[in-house]
Coordinates of C-alpha atoms in Angstrom, one line a residue:
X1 CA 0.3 -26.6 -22.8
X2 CA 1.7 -23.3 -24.6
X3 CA 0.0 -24.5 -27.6
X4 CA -3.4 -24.6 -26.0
X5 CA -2.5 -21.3 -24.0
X6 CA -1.7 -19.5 -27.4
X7 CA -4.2 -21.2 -29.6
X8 CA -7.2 -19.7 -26.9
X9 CA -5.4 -17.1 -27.0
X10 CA -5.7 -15.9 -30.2
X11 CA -9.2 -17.2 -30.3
X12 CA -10.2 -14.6 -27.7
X13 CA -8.2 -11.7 -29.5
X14 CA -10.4 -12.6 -32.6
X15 CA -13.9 -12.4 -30.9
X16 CA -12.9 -9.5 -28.8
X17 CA -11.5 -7.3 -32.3
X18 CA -14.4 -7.4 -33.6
X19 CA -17.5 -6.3 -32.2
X20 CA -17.3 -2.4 -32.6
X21 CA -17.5 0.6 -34.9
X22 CA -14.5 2.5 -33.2
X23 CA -12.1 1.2 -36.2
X24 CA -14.2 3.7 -38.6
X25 CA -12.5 6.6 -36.6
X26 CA -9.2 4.5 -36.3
X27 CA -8.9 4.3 -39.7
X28 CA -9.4 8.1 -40.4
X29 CA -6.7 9.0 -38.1
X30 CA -4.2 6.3 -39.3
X31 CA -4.7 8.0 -42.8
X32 CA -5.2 11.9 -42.5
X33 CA -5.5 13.8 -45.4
X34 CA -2.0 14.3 -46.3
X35 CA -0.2 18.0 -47.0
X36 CA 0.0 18.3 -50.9
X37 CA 3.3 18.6 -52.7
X38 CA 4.3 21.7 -54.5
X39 CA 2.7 21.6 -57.8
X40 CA 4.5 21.7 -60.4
X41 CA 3.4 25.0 -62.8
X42 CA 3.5 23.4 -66.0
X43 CA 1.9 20.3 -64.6
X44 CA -0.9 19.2 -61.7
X45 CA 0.4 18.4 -58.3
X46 CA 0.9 14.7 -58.2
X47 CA -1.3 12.2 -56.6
X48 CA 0.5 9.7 -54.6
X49 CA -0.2 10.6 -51.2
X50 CA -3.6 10.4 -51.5
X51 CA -3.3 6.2 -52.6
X52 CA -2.8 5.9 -48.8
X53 CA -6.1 5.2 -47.8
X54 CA -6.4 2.8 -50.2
X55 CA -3.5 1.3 -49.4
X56 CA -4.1 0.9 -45.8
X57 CA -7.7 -0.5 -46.1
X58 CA -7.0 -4.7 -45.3
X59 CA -4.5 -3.5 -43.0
X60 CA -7.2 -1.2 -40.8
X61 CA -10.2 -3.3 -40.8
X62 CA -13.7 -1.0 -41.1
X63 CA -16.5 -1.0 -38.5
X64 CA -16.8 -5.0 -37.8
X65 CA -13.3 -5.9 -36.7
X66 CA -11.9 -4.2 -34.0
X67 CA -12.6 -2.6 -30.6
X68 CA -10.1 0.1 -29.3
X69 CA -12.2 0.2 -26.4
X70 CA -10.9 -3.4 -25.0
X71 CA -7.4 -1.1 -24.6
X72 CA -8.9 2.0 -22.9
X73 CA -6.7 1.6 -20.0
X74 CA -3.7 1.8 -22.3
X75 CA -1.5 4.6 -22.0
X76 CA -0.6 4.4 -25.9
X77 CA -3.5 5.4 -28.2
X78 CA -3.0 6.0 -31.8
X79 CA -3.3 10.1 -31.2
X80 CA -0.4 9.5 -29.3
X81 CA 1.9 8.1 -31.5
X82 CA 4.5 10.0 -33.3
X83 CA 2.6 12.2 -36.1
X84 CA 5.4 11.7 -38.6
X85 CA 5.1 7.8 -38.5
X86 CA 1.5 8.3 -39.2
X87 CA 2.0 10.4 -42.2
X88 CA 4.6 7.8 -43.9
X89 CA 4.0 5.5 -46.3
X90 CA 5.1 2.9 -48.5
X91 CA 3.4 1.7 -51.3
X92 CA 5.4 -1.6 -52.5
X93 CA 4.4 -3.7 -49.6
X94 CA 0.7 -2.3 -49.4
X95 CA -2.9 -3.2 -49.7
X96 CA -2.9 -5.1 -52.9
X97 CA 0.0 -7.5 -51.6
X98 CA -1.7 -8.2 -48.2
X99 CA -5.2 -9.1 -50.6
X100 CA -2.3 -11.2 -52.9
X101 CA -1.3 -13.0 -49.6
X102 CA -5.2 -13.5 -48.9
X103 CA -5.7 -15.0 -52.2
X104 CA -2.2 -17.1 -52.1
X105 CA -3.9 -18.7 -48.8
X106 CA -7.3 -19.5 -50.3
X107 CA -5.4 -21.1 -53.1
X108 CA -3.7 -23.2 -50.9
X109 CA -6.7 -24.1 -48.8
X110 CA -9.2 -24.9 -51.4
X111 CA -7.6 -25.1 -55.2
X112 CA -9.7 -23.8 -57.7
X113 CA -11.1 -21.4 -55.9
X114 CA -9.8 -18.8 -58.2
X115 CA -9.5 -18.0 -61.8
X116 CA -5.6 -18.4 -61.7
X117 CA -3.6 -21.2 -59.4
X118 CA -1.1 -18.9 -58.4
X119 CA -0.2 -15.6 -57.2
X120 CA 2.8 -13.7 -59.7
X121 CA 4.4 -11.3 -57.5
X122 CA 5.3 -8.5 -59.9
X123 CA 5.3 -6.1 -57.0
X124 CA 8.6 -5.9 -55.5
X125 CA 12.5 -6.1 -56.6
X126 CA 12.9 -9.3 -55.0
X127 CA 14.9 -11.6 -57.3
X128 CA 15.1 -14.8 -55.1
X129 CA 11.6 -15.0 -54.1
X130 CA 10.6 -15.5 -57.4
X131 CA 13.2 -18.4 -58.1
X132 CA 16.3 -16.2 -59.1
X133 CA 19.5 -18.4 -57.9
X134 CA 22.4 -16.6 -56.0
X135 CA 25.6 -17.1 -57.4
X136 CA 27.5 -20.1 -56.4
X137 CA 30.9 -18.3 -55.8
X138 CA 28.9 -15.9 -53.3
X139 CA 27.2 -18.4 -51.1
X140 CA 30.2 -20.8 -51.0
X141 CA 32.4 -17.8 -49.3
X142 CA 29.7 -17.2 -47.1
X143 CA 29.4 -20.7 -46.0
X144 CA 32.9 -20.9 -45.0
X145 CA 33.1 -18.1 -43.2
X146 CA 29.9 -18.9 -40.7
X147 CA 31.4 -22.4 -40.6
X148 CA 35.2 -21.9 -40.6
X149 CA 35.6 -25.2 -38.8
X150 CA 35.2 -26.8 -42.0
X151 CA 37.9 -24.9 -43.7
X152 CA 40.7 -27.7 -43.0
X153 CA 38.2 -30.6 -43.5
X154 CA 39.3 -32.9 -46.7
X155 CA 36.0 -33.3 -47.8
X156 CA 35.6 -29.6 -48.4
X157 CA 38.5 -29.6 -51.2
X158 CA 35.5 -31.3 -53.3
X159 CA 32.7 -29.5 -52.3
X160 CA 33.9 -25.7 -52.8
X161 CA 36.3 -24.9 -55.6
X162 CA 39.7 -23.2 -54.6
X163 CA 39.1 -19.6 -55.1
X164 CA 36.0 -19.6 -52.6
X165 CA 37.9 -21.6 -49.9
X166 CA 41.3 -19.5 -50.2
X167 CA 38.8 -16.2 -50.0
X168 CA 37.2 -17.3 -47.1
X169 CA 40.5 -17.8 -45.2
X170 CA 41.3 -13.8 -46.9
X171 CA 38.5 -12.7 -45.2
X172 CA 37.9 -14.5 -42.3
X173 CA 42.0 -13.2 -41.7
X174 CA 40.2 -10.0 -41.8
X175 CA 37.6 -10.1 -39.4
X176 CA 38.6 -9.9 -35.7
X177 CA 38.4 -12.9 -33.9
X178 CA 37.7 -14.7 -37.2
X179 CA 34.0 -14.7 -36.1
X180 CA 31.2 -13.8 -37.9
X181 CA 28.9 -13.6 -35.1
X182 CA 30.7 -10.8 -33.4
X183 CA 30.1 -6.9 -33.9
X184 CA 32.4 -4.8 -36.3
X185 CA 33.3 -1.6 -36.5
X186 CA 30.4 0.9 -37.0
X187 CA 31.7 1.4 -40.6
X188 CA 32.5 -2.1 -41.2
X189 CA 34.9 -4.3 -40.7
X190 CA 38.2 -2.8 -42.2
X191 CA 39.3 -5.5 -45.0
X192 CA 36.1 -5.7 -46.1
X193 CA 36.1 -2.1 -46.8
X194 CA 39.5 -2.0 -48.2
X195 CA 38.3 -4.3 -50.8
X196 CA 35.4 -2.6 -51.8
X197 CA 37.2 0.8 -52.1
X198 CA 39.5 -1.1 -54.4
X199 CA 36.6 -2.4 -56.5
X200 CA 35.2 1.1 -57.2
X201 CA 38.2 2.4 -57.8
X202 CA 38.6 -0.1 -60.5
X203 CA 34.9 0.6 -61.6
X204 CA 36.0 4.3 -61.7
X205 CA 39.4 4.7 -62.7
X206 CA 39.3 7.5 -59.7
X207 CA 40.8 6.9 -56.3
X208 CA 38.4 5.5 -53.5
X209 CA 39.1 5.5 -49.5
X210 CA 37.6 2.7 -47.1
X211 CA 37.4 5.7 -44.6
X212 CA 34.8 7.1 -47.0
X213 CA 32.6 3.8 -46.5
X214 CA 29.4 2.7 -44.1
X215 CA 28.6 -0.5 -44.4
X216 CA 24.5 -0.3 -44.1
X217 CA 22.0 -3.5 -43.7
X218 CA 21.3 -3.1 -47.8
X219 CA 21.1 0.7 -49.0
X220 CA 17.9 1.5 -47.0
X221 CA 19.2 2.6 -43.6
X222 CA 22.5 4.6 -45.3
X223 CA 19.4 6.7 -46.9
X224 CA 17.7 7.2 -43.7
X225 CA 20.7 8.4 -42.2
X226 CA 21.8 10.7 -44.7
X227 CA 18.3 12.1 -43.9
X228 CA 18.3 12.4 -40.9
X229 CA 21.4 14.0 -40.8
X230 CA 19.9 16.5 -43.1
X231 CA 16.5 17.4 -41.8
X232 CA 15.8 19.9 -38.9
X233 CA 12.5 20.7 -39.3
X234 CA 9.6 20.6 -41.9
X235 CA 11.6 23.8 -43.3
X236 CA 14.5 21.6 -44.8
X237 CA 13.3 20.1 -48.3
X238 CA 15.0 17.5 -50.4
X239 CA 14.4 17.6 -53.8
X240 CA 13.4 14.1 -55.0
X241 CA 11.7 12.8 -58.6
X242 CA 8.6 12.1 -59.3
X243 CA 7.7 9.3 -60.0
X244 CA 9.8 8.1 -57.4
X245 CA 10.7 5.5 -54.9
X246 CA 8.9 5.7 -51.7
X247 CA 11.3 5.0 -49.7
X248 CA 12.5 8.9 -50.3
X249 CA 9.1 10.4 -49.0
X250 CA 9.1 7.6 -46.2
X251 CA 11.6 8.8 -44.9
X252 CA 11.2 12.1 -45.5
X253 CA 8.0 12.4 -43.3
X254 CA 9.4 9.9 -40.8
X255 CA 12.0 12.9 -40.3
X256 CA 10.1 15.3 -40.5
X257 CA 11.2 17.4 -43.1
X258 CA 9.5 18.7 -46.7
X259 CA 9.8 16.7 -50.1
X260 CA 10.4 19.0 -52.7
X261 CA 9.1 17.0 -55.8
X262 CA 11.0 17.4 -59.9
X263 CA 8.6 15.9 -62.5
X264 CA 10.6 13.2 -64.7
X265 CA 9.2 13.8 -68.4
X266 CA 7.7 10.7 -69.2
X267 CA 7.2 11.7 -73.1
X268 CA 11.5 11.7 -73.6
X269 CA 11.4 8.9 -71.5
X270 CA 11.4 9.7 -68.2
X271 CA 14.3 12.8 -68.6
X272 CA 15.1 15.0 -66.0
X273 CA 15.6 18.6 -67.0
X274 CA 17.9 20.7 -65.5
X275 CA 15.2 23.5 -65.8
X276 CA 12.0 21.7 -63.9
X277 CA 15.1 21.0 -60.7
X278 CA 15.4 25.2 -61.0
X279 CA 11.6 25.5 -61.5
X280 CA 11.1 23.7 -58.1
X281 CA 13.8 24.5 -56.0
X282 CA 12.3 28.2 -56.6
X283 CA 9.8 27.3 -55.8
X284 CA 10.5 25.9 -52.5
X285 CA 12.7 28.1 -51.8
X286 CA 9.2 31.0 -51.9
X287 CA 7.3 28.6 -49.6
X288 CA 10.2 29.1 -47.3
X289 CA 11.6 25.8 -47.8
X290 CA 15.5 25.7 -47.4
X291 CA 16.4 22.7 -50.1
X292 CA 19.4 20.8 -49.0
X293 CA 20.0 18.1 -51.3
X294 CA 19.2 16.6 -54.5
X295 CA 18.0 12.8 -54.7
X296 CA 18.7 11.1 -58.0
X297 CA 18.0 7.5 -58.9
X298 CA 19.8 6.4 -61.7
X299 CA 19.4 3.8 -63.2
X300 CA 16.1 4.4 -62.2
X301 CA 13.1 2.8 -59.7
X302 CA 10.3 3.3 -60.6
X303 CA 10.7 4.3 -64.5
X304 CA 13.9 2.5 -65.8
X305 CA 15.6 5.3 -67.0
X306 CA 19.2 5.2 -67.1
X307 CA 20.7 8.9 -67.4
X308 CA 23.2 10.0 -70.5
X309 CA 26.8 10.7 -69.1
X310 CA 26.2 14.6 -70.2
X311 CA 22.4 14.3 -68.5
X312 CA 25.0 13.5 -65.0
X313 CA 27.5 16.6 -65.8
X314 CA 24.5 18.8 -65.9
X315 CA 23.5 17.7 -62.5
X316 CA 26.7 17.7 -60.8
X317 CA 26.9 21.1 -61.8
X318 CA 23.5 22.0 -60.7
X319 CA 24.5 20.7 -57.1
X320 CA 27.7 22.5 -56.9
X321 CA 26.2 25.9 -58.0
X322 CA 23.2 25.6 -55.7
X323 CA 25.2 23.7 -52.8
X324 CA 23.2 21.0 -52.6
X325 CA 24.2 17.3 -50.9
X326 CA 24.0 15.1 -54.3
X327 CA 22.5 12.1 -52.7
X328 CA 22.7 9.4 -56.1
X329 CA 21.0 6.1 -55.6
X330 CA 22.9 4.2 -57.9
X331 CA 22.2 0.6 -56.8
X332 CA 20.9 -0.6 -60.5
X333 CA 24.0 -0.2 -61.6
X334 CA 24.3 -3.6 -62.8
X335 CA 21.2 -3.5 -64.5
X336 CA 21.6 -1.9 -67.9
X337 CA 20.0 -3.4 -71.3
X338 CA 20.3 -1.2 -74.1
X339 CA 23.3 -0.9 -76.2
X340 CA 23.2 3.0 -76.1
X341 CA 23.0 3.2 -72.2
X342 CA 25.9 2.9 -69.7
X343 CA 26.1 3.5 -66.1
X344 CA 28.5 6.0 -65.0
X345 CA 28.5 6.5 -61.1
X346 CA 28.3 10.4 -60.3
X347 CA 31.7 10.5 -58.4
X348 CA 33.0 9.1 -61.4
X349 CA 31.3 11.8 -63.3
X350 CA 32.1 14.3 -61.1
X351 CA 36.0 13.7 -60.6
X352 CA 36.0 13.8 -64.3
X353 CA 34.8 17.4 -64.4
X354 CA 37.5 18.1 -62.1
X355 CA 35.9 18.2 -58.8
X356 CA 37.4 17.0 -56.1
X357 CA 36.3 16.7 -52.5
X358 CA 35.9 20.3 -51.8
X359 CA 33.9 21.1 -54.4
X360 CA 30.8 18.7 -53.8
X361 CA 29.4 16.8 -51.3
X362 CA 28.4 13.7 -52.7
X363 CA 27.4 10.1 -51.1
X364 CA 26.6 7.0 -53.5
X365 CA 24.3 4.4 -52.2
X366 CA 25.1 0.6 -53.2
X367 CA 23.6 -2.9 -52.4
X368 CA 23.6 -6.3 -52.9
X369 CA 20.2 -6.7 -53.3
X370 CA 19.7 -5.8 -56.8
X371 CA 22.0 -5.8 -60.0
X372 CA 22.4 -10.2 -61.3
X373 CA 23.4 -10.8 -57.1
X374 CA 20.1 -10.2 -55.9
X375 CA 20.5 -10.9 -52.3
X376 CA 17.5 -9.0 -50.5
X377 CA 17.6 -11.1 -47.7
X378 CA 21.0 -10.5 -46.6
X379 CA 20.8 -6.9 -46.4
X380 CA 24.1 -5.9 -47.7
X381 CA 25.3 -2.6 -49.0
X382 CA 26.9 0.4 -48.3
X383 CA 27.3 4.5 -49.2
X384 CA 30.2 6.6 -49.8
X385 CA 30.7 9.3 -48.2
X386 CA 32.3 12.3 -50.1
X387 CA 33.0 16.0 -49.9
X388 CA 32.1 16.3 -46.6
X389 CA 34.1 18.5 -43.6
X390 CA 35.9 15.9 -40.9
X391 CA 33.4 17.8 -38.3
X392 CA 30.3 16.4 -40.3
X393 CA 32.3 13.2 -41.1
X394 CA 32.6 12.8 -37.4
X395 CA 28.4 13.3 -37.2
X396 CA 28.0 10.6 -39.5
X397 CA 30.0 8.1 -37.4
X398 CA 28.4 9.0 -34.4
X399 CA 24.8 8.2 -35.9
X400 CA 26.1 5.1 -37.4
X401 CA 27.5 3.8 -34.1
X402 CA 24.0 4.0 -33.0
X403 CA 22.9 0.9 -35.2
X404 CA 26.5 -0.7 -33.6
X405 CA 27.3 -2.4 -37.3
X406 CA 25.8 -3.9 -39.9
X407 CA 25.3 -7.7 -40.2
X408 CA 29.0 -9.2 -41.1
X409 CA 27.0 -11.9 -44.1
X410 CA 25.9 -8.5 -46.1
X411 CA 29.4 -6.9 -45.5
X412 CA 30.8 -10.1 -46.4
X413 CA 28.5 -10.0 -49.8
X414 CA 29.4 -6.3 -50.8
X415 CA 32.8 -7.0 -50.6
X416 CA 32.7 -10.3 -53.4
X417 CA 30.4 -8.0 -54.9
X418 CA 32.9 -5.2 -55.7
X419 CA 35.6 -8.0 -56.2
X420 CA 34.0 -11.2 -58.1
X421 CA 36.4 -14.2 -59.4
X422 CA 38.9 -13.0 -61.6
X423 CA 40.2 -14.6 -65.0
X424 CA 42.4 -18.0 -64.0
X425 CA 40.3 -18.4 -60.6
X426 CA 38.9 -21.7 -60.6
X427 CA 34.7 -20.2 -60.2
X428 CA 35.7 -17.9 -62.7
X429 CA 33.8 -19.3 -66.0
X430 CA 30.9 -20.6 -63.6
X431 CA 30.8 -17.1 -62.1
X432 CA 30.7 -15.2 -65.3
X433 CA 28.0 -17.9 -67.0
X434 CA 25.6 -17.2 -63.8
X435 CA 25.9 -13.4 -64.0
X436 CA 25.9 -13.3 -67.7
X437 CA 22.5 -15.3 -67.4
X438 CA 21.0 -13.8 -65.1
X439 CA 21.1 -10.2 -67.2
X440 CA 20.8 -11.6 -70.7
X441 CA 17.2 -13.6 -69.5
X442 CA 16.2 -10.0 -67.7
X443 CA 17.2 -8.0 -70.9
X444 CA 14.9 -10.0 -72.6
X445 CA 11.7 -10.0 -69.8
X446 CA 12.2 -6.3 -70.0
X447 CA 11.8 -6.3 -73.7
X448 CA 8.8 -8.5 -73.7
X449 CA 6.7 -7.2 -71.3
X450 CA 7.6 -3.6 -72.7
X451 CA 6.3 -4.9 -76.1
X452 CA 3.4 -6.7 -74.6
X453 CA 2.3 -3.0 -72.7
X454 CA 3.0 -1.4 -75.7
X455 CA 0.2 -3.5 -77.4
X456 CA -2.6 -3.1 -75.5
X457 CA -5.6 -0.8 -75.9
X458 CA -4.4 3.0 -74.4
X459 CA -1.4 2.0 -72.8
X460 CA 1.8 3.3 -73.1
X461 CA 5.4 2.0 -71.8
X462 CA 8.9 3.7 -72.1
X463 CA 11.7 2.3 -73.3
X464 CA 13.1 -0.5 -70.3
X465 CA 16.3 0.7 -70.1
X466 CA 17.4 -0.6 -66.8
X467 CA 16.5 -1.5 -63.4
X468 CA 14.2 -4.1 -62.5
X469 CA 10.7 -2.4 -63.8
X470 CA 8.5 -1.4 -66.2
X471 CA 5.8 2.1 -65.3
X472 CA 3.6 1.8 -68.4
X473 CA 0.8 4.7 -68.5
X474 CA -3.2 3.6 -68.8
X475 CA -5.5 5.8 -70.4
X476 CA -8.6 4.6 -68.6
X477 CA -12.0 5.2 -69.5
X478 CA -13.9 7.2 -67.9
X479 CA -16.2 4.9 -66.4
X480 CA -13.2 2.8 -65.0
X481 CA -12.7 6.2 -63.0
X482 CA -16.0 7.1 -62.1
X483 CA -16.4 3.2 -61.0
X484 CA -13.4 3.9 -58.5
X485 CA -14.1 7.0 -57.4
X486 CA -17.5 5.4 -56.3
X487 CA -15.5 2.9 -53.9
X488 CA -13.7 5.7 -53.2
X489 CA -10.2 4.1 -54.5
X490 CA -7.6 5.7 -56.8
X491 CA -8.5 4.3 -60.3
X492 CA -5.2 3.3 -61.1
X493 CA -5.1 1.3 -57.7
X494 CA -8.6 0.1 -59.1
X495 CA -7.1 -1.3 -61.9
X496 CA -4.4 -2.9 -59.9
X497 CA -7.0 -4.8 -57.5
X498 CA -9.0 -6.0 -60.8
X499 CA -6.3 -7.1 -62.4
X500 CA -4.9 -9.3 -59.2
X501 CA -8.4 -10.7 -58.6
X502 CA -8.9 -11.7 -62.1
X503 CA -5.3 -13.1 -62.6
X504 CA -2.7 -13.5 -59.9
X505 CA -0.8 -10.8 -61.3
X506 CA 0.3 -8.3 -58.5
X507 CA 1.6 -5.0 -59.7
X508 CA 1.9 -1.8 -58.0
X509 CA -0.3 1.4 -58.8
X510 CA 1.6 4.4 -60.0
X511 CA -0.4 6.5 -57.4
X512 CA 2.2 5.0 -54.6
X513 CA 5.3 6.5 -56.5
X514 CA 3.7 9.9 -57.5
X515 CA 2.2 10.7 -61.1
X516 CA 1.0 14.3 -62.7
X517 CA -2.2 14.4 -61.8
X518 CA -5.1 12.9 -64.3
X519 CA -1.9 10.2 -65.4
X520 CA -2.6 6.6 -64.4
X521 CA 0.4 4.1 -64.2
X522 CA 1.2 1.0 -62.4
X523 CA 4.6 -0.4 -61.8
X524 CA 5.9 -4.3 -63.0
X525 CA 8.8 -5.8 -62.8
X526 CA 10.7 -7.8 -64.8
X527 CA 11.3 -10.7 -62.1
X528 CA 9.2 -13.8 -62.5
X529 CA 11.2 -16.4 -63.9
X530 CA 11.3 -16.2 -67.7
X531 CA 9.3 -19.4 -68.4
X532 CA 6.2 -18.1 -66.6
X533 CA 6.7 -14.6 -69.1
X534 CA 4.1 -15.9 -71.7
X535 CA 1.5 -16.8 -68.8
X536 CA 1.7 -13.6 -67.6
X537 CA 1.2 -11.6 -71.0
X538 CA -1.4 -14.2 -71.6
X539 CA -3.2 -13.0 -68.6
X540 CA -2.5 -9.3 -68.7
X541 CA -3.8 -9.0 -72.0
X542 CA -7.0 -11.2 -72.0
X543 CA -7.6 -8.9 -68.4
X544 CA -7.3 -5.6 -70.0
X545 CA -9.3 -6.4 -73.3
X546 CA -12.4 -7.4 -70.8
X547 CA -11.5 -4.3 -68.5
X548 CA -11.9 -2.1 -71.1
X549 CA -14.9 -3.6 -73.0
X550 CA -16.6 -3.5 -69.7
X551 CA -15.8 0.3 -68.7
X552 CA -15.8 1.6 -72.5
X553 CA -16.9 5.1 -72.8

């Protein structure tokens, strides 16, 4: 009976959504024009905010498919909604991925039906999805601890090696109640946090308190809290790069505050300069803009970039002179692939110059989502919390307690995370073989898709240094451009939608991260499992050759 109730159910929302005009207007008030950025002087403003039409199109249907007037006596209307949420955005999960998921469903339906038989998600830093393993050692823990009944069964002496049984007894010790169902602390559960100090402290060779730690759902929500912690009102900037990751802006404008935009230099591959951060924060600071914090990305999403030890001094310095919150998104830390590169975390960095906590207020974002772990789903990570007064320390509690706690699996993850097997453990060789395969294979997808870029007719890619993506630059031809603006889409999100139609291949335009104006980029990772690598340079480069024949000047 609820199956028929639901299935007429949905039959009647579908005839009644679509007999009206009313979504034209809908759709011009879900995507105002947006405020421009503060240009930079030696470059055009950039042009990522205005992708967000495009961006939103399958997601607001035009004239033919829905009728606000069928909710007239609603008291919620979209002018009523919260301005800011209107004005966010978020690029990575936008129109061309719901048109990928269209296609994905036609495939299934009728095979053949399309040039390609199936959809390569190259659109998001999701490892797993696209057939990335978690490590053994990981999930074993995990699966003790949600099921500690079977701790002191026989059986599971031959099913989990020792190491992952006596951790799970460690850290089920640890957790009050020994259940993994209950609520934590607001910080996370103490032992947990304890051994994740102990790991950076290790990583750093500086000392590390659990009291400095909030255990988020991933590095996501520490982010938005930092920021709403930090923004008043639209006259409280943060400076953030461009390109960057939209999370940033997202939240930004969800909080109402001002991004203050520094231009990476994507001709000495993607450096920041210490000058453009003074250029800008000037110039903010003549708009009336009060700049409260610098966001750095390192290595970096969406360019690759991983910053020279000397690159970090300069910044940390920068901060302390200009007292400004260093807010340093460090969770590709993992994910380095050239022999010149390292990652240094910027307390590290920081204590090494000799500031302590009075000097700089710092807070490092980490998660297990990314580096060879890869655990999106789980929504694990964490931030440290430094150089901050006990009266703001006591602010950031109180907004954390809000959420209650994060979910006790990702705690549980960032804490083998930060303290993996260890020479002599038993899952110690299978641990290291895993994570050591998992990095050499994306060192080398990095590499080949860089060269494969690098070859094609006007594009251009940097160096991959690290991360999980590649933001190659396309010169396109004039008539590609004019042949977007008549469809009134961004060109480079043109491209994008070409390119998925024609192959599979689902990237992101470089208009969703933000680009000097007149550039054109699009963002790929590195993810698909190696063996389909080949298919998808195949692809790309029989796509662009035809792209560019047909739109050649």
């Amino acid at each position: 009976m609820r199956r028929f109730v639901a299935s007429n159910t949905r039959n009647l929302l579908y005839k009644t959504t679509r007999s009206s005009s009313s979504w034209r207007v809908l759709s011009q008030i879900l995507s105002p024009p947006p405020a421009p950025l503060p240009p930079s002087p030696s470059s055009p403003k950039p042009s990522f905010l205005s992708a967000f039409r495009f961006f939103t199109t399958d997601l607001h249907p035009s004239s033919d498919s829905m009728d606000s007037d069928h909710y007239a006596a609603t008291p919620l209307t979209v002018q009523t909604l919260n301005p800011k949420v209107l004005q966010c955005e978020y690029a990575v999960r936008g129109e061309i991925v719901n048109l990928a998921q269209k296609l994905q469903e036609e495939l299934a339906h009728n095979p053949g039906s399309h040039p390609f038989d199936e959809i390569l998600y190259c659109n998001i830093g999701n490892p797993q999805s696209l057939g990335q393993q978690p490590i053994t050692f990981f999930r074993e823990v995990l699966a003790l601890c949600d099921h500690p009944a079977i701790l002191d069964k026989s059986e599971t002496q031959g099913l989990f090696s020792a190491d992952s049984i006596e951790r799970a007894f460690q850290i089920l010790d640890e957790i009050p109640g020994r259940a993994t169902g209950a609520y934590s602390h607001s910080q996370g559960i103490k032992g947990l946090r304890d051994t994740i100090a102990a790991g950076i402290e290790a990583r750093d060779g500086c000392p590390a308190n659990p009291n400095d730690l909030f255990l988020t759902d991933g590095a996501s929500p520490a982010v938005h809290m930092m920021i709403e912690l930090l923004i008043r009102s639209k006259n409280d900037g943060i400076l953030c790069p461009i390109p960057q990751y939209p999370l940033y802006s997202a939240s930004i404008a969800l909080h109402g505050g001002s991004l203050v935009p520094y231009y990476l230099d994507e001709a000495t591959g993607w450096g920041l300069e210490i000058s453009e951060l003074k250029k800008q924060l000037e110039a903010a600071k003549s708009k009336g803009i009060c700049v409260r914090a610098l966001v750095v990305i390192n290595p970096g999403n969406p360019t690759g970039q991983v910053l020279a030890e000397g690159n970090q001094r300069e910044i940390v310095e920068f901060c302390k002179k200009e007292g400004l919150v260093l807010l340093a998104d460090e969770v590709y830390q993992e994910n380095v692939y050239v022999p010149d590169k390292e990652f240094h975390s910027f307390k590290k960095v920081s204590r090494s110059m000799g500031y302590g906590e009075k000097d700089i207020s710092l807070v490092s974002f980490q998660s297990v989502s990314k580096g060879y772990y890869g655990e999106c789903g789980k929504r694990g990570g964490y931030m440290e919390v430094t150089g901050f007064s006990p009266e703001i320390r006591e602010q950031i509690y109180k907004v954390s307690t809000v959420h209650l706690c994060s979910n006790i699996s990702g705690q549980i993850l960032a804490s083998l995370v930060m303290n993996p097997p260890k020479v002599g453990d038993e899952s110690y060789d299978s641990y290291i073989s895993e994570r050591d395969g998992i990095l050499s294979s994306l060192k080398r997808r990095a590499k080949t898709l860089e060269d494969a870029f690098n070859s094609l007719e006007g594009v251009t890619c940097n160096r991959a240094e690290g991360a999980m993506y590649l933001f190659p630059r396309i010169q396109l031809p004039k008539k590609a451009i004019e042949a977007a603006e008549a469809v009134k889409t961004v060109p480079d999100a043109f491209y994008a939608r070409r390119l998925l139609n024609a192959t599979g291949i689902v990237v992101v335009p470089g208009s969703g991260f933000g680009q000097v104006q007149g550039t054109w980029h699009i963002r790929c990772t590195i993810l698909p499992q190696e063996e389909k690598i080949p298919a998808i340079v195949n692809r790309l480069t029989e796509f662009h050759k035809g792209f560019m024949d047909e739109f050649r000047d």
